């Protein structure tokens, strides 16, 4: 693998291509580690870091794509998986929804109907 892997180049690749590239990078990292133990050139040793970061980029892009696919799948469903829901805070998540907060009890509804707010005509 020549040079560093760019994340924007990985975005356009398919899942199979990404998996293939990940395996190549892992194989390269393995060979570099063997060379490190055998006493390889310093240029090879500095390449270990680049390969590790490239592996991380590939895995990140794979995870982003998987999450994006899950978001598309659950888009119009009633429930979302917990990891796709907005985090916010625990108190906000447990708060009543706008709809629930606006509901009136049967007793309050009857009271509103039978005893409406009085309208006064003010003399000018």
JSON list of C-alpha atoms in Angstrom, two decimals:
[
{"chain": "A", "resi": 1, "resn": "UNK", "atom": "CA", "xyz": [0.00, 0.00, 0.00]},
{"chain": "A", "resi": 2, "resn": "UNK", "atom": "CA", "xyz": [1.69, 3.20, -1.09]},
{"chain": "A", "resi": 3, "resn": "UNK", "atom": "CA", "xyz": [1.13, 6.20, 1.16]},
{"chain": "A", "resi": 4, "resn": "UNK", "atom": "CA", "xyz": [-1.66, 7.08, 3.52]},
{"chain": "A", "resi": 5, "resn": "UNK", "atom": "CA", "xyz": [-5.30, 6.08, 3.01]},
{"chain": "A", "resi": 6, "resn": "UNK", "atom": "CA", "xyz": [-7.65, 9.06, 2.60]},
{"chain": "A", "resi": 7, "resn": "UNK", "atom": "CA", "xyz": [-11.07, 8.86, 4.26]},
{"chain": "A", "resi": 8, "resn": "UNK", "atom": "CA", "xyz": [-12.90, 10.63, 1.42]},
{"chain": "A", "resi": 9, "resn": "UNK", "atom": "CA", "xyz": [-11.55, 8.02, -1.03]},
{"chain": "A", "resi": 10, "resn": "UNK", "atom": "CA", "xyz": [-12.86, 5.23, 1.19]},
{"chain": "A", "resi": 11, "resn": "UNK", "atom": "CA", "xyz": [-16.39, 6.71, 1.30]},
{"chain": "A", "resi": 12, "resn": "UNK", "atom": "CA", "xyz": [-17.07, 5.75, -2.31]},
{"chain": "A", "resi": 13, "resn": "UNK", "atom": "CA", "xyz": [-15.87, 2.14, -1.95]},
{"chain": "A", "resi": 14, "resn": "UNK", "atom": "CA", "xyz": [-18.19, -0.81, -1.38]},
{"chain": "A", "resi": 15, "resn": "UNK", "atom": "CA", "xyz": [-18.22, -2.96, 1.74]},
{"chain": "A", "resi": 16, "resn": "UNK", "atom": "CA", "xyz": [-16.35, -5.78, 0.00]},
{"chain": "A", "resi": 17, "resn": "UNK", "atom": "CA", "xyz": [-13.62, -3.40, -1.20]},
{"chain": "A", "resi": 18, "resn": "UNK", "atom": "CA", "xyz": [-13.24, -1.98, 2.30]},
{"chain": "A", "resi": 19, "resn": "UNK", "atom": "CA", "xyz": [-13.00, -5.47, 3.81]},
{"chain": "A", "resi": 20, "resn": "UNK", "atom": "CA", "xyz": [-10.39, -6.44, 1.23]},
{"chain": "A", "resi": 21, "resn": "UNK", "atom": "CA", "xyz": [-8.37, -3.28, 1.91]},
{"chain": "A", "resi": 22, "resn": "UNK", "atom": "CA", "xyz": [-8.61, -3.88, 5.66]},
{"chain": "A", "resi": 23, "resn": "UNK", "atom": "CA", "xyz": [-7.22, -7.40, 5.27]},
{"chain": "A", "resi": 24, "resn": "UNK", "atom": "CA", "xyz": [-4.36, -6.08, 3.09]},
{"chain": "A", "resi": 25, "resn": "UNK", "atom": "CA", "xyz": [-3.50, -3.43, 5.66]},
{"chain": "A", "resi": 26, "resn": "UNK", "atom": "CA", "xyz": [-3.59, -5.94, 8.52]},
{"chain": "A", "resi": 27, "resn": "UNK", "atom": "CA", "xyz": [-1.32, -8.25, 6.54]},
{"chain": "A", "resi": 28, "resn": "UNK", "atom": "CA", "xyz": [1.07, -5.38, 5.89]},
{"chain": "A", "resi": 29, "resn": "UNK", "atom": "CA", "xyz": [1.07, -4.46, 9.58]},
{"chain": "A", "resi": 30, "resn": "UNK", "atom": "CA", "xyz": [1.87, -8.06, 10.46]},
{"chain": "A", "resi": 31, "resn": "UNK", "atom": "CA", "xyz": [4.85, -8.13, 8.08]},
{"chain": "A", "resi": 32, "resn": "UNK", "atom": "CA", "xyz": [6.09, -4.78, 9.40]},
{"chain": "A", "resi": 33, "resn": "UNK", "atom": "CA", "xyz": [5.96, -6.07, 12.97]},
{"chain": "A", "resi": 34, "resn": "UNK", "atom": "CA", "xyz": [7.92, -9.15, 11.94]},
{"chain": "A", "resi": 35, "resn": "UNK", "atom": "CA", "xyz": [10.54, -6.89, 10.31]},
{"chain": "A", "resi": 36, "resn": "UNK", "atom": "CA", "xyz": [10.66, -4.80, 13.49]},
{"chain": "A", "resi": 37, "resn": "UNK", "atom": "CA", "xyz": [11.57, -7.87, 15.56]},
{"chain": "A", "resi": 38, "resn": "UNK", "atom": "CA", "xyz": [14.06, -9.03, 12.92]},
{"chain": "A", "resi": 39, "resn": "UNK", "atom": "CA", "xyz": [15.71, -5.59, 13.05]},
{"chain": "A", "resi": 40, "resn": "UNK", "atom": "CA", "xyz": [14.39, -3.86, 9.95]},
{"chain": "A", "resi": 41, "resn": "UNK", "atom": "CA", "xyz": [15.22, -0.44, 8.55]},
{"chain": "A", "resi": 42, "resn": "UNK", "atom": "CA", "xyz": [14.04, 2.62, 10.51]},
{"chain": "A", "resi": 43, "resn": "UNK", "atom": "CA", "xyz": [11.85, 3.70, 7.56]},
{"chain": "A", "resi": 44, "resn": "UNK", "atom": "CA", "xyz": [9.89, 0.46, 7.95]},
{"chain": "A", "resi": 45, "resn": "UNK", "atom": "CA", "xyz": [9.43, 1.08, 11.65]},
{"chain": "A", "resi": 46, "resn": "UNK", "atom": "CA", "xyz": [7.94, 4.53, 11.09]},
{"chain": "A", "resi": 47, "resn": "UNK", "atom": "CA", "xyz": [5.52, 3.04, 8.57]},
{"chain": "A", "resi": 48, "resn": "UNK", "atom": "CA", "xyz": [3.88, 0.95, 11.32]},
{"chain": "A", "resi": 49, "resn": "UNK", "atom": "CA", "xyz": [2.18, 4.07, 12.68]},
{"chain": "A", "resi": 50, "resn": "UNK", "atom": "CA", "xyz": [0.87, 5.07, 9.23]},
{"chain": "A", "resi": 51, "resn": "UNK", "atom": "CA", "xyz": [-0.56, 1.58, 8.62]},
{"chain": "A", "resi": 52, "resn": "UNK", "atom": "CA", "xyz": [-2.23, 1.51, 12.05]},
{"chain": "A", "resi": 53, "resn": "UNK", "atom": "CA", "xyz": [-3.91, 4.86, 11.38]},
{"chain": "A", "resi": 54, "resn": "UNK", "atom": "CA", "xyz": [-5.00, 3.65, 7.93]},
{"chain": "A", "resi": 55, "resn": "UNK", "atom": "CA", "xyz": [-6.61, 0.58, 9.50]},
{"chain": "A", "resi": 56, "resn": "UNK", "atom": "CA", "xyz": [-8.44, 2.88, 11.91]},
{"chain": "A", "resi": 57, "resn": "UNK", "atom": "CA", "xyz": [-9.69, 5.03, 9.00]},
{"chain": "A", "resi": 58, "resn": "UNK", "atom": "CA", "xyz": [-11.00, 1.99, 7.12]},
{"chain": "A", "resi": 59, "resn": "UNK", "atom": "CA", "xyz": [-12.80, 0.70, 10.23]},
{"chain": "A", "resi": 60, "resn": "UNK", "atom": "CA", "xyz": [-14.25, 4.16, 10.91]},
{"chain": "A", "resi": 61, "resn": "UNK", "atom": "CA", "xyz": [-15.65, 4.42, 7.38]},
{"chain": "A", "resi": 62, "resn": "UNK", "atom": "CA", "xyz": [-17.09, 0.90, 7.63]},
{"chain": "A", "resi": 63, "resn": "UNK", "atom": "CA", "xyz": [-18.83, 1.78, 10.91]},
{"chain": "A", "resi": 64, "resn": "UNK", "atom": "CA", "xyz": [-20.15, 5.06, 9.48]},
{"chain": "A", "resi": 65, "resn": "UNK", "atom": "CA", "xyz": [-21.61, 3.24, 6.48]},
{"chain": "A", "resi": 66, "resn": "UNK", "atom": "CA", "xyz": [-23.20, 0.56, 8.68]},
{"chain": "A", "resi": 67, "resn": "UNK", "atom": "CA", "xyz": [-24.79, 3.18, 10.93]},
{"chain": "A", "resi": 68, "resn": "UNK", "atom": "CA", "xyz": [-26.02, 5.13, 7.91]},
{"chain": "A", "resi": 69, "resn": "UNK", "atom": "CA", "xyz": [-27.65, 1.97, 6.51]},
{"chain": "A", "resi": 70, "resn": "UNK", "atom": "CA", "xyz": [-29.29, 1.32, 9.89]},
{"chain": "A", "resi": 71, "resn": "UNK", "atom": "CA", "xyz": [-30.60, 4.90, 9.98]},
{"chain": "A", "resi": 72, "resn": "UNK", "atom": "CA", "xyz": [-32.14, 4.40, 6.51]},
{"chain": "A", "resi": 73, "resn": "UNK", "atom": "CA", "xyz": [-33.68, 1.08, 7.58]},
{"chain": "A", "resi": 74, "resn": "UNK", "atom": "CA", "xyz": [-35.25, 2.45, 10.76]},
{"chain": "A", "resi": 75, "resn": "UNK", "atom": "CA", "xyz": [-36.25, 5.81, 9.22]},
{"chain": "A", "resi": 76, "resn": "UNK", "atom": "CA", "xyz": [-40.05, 5.31, 9.23]},
{"chain": "A", "resi": 77, "resn": "UNK", "atom": "CA", "xyz": [-40.26, 2.66, 11.95]},
{"chain": "A", "resi": 78, "resn": "UNK", "atom": "CA", "xyz": [-41.94, 3.29, 15.30]},
{"chain": "A", "resi": 79, "resn": "UNK", "atom": "CA", "xyz": [-38.86, 2.56, 17.43]},
{"chain": "A", "resi": 80, "resn": "UNK", "atom": "CA", "xyz": [-35.15, 3.26, 16.93]},
{"chain": "A", "resi": 81, "resn": "UNK", "atom": "CA", "xyz": [-32.31, 1.20, 18.40]},
{"chain": "A", "resi": 82, "resn": "UNK", "atom": "CA", "xyz": [-30.89, 2.83, 21.53]},
{"chain": "A", "resi": 83, "resn": "UNK", "atom": "CA", "xyz": [-27.56, 3.73, 19.93]},
{"chain": "A", "resi": 84, "resn": "UNK", "atom": "CA", "xyz": [-29.31, 5.64, 17.11]},
{"chain": "A", "resi": 85, "resn": "UNK", "atom": "CA", "xyz": [-31.51, 7.72, 19.40]},
{"chain": "A", "resi": 86, "resn": "UNK", "atom": "CA", "xyz": [-30.44, 11.22, 20.41]},
{"chain": "A", "resi": 87, "resn": "UNK", "atom": "CA", "xyz": [-28.33, 11.14, 23.59]},
{"chain": "A", "resi": 88, "resn": "UNK", "atom": "CA", "xyz": [-29.40, 14.40, 25.31]},
{"chain": "A", "resi": 89, "resn": "UNK", "atom": "CA", "xyz": [-29.58, 13.97, 29.10]},
{"chain": "A", "resi": 90, "resn": "UNK", "atom": "CA", "xyz": [-31.36, 11.39, 31.22]},
{"chain": "A", "resi": 91, "resn": "UNK", "atom": "CA", "xyz": [-33.81, 13.97, 32.55]},
{"chain": "A", "resi": 92, "resn": "UNK", "atom": "CA", "xyz": [-34.68, 15.25, 29.07]},
{"chain": "A", "resi": 93, "resn": "UNK", "atom": "CA", "xyz": [-35.21, 11.68, 27.78]},
{"chain": "A", "resi": 94, "resn": "UNK", "atom": "CA", "xyz": [-37.64, 10.95, 30.63]},
{"chain": "A", "resi": 95, "resn": "UNK", "atom": "CA", "xyz": [-39.55, 14.21, 30.29]},
{"chain": "A", "resi": 96, "resn": "UNK", "atom": "CA", "xyz": [-43.13, 14.18, 28.95]},
{"chain": "A", "resi": 97, "resn": "UNK", "atom": "CA", "xyz": [-43.39, 14.70, 25.21]},
{"chain": "A", "resi": 98, "resn": "UNK", "atom": "CA", "xyz": [-45.06, 17.89, 23.93]},
{"chain": "A", "resi": 99, "resn": "UNK", "atom": "CA", "xyz": [-48.18, 15.86, 23.09]},
{"chain": "A", "resi": 100, "resn": "UNK", "atom": "CA", "xyz": [-48.34, 14.17, 26.51]},
{"chain": "A", "resi": 101, "resn": "UNK", "atom": "CA", "xyz": [-47.87, 17.50, 28.32]},
{"chain": "A", "resi": 102, "resn": "UNK", "atom": "CA", "xyz": [-50.69, 19.17, 26.35]},
{"chain": "A", "resi": 103, "resn": "UNK", "atom": "CA", "xyz": [-53.31, 16.48, 27.09]},
{"chain": "A", "resi": 104, "resn": "UNK", "atom": "CA", "xyz": [-56.16, 17.34, 29.47]},
{"chain": "A", "resi": 105, "resn": "UNK", "atom": "CA", "xyz": [-57.88, 15.01, 31.91]},
{"chain": "A", "resi": 106, "resn": "UNK", "atom": "CA", "xyz": [-61.56, 14.17, 31.37]},
{"chain": "A", "resi": 107, "resn": "UNK", "atom": "CA", "xyz": [-62.47, 16.19, 34.47]},
{"chain": "A", "resi": 108, "resn": "UNK", "atom": "CA", "xyz": [-60.60, 19.28, 33.23]},
{"chain": "A", "resi": 109, "resn": "UNK", "atom": "CA", "xyz": [-62.16, 18.91, 29.78]},
{"chain": "A", "resi": 110, "resn": "UNK", "atom": "CA", "xyz": [-65.71, 18.84, 31.28]},
{"chain": "A", "resi": 111, "resn": "UNK", "atom": "CA", "xyz": [-64.90, 21.81, 33.50]},
{"chain": "A", "resi": 112, "resn": "UNK", "atom": "CA", "xyz": [-63.71, 23.82, 30.47]},
{"chain": "A", "resi": 113, "resn": "UNK", "atom": "CA", "xyz": [-66.89, 23.01, 28.54]},
{"chain": "A", "resi": 114, "resn": "UNK", "atom": "CA", "xyz": [-69.37, 23.71, 31.36]},
{"chain": "A", "resi": 115, "resn": "UNK", "atom": "CA", "xyz": [-67.65, 26.73, 32.87]},
{"chain": "A", "resi": 116, "resn": "UNK", "atom": "CA", "xyz": [-66.08, 28.72, 30.04]},
{"chain": "A", "resi": 117, "resn": "UNK", "atom": "CA", "xyz": [-64.03, 31.86, 30.72]},
{"chain": "A", "resi": 118, "resn": "UNK", "atom": "CA", "xyz": [-66.47, 34.77, 31.06]},
{"chain": "A", "resi": 119, "resn": "UNK", "atom": "CA", "xyz": [-66.40, 37.55, 28.51]},
{"chain": "A", "resi": 120, "resn": "UNK", "atom": "CA", "xyz": [-66.94, 41.06, 29.81]},
{"chain": "A", "resi": 121, "resn": "UNK", "atom": "CA", "xyz": [-68.02, 44.04, 27.76]},
{"chain": "A", "resi": 122, "resn": "UNK", "atom": "CA", "xyz": [-65.99, 47.02, 28.90]},
{"chain": "A", "resi": 123, "resn": "UNK", "atom": "CA", "xyz": [-67.77, 50.37, 28.77]},
{"chain": "A", "resi": 124, "resn": "UNK", "atom": "CA", "xyz": [-65.71, 52.88, 26.81]}
]
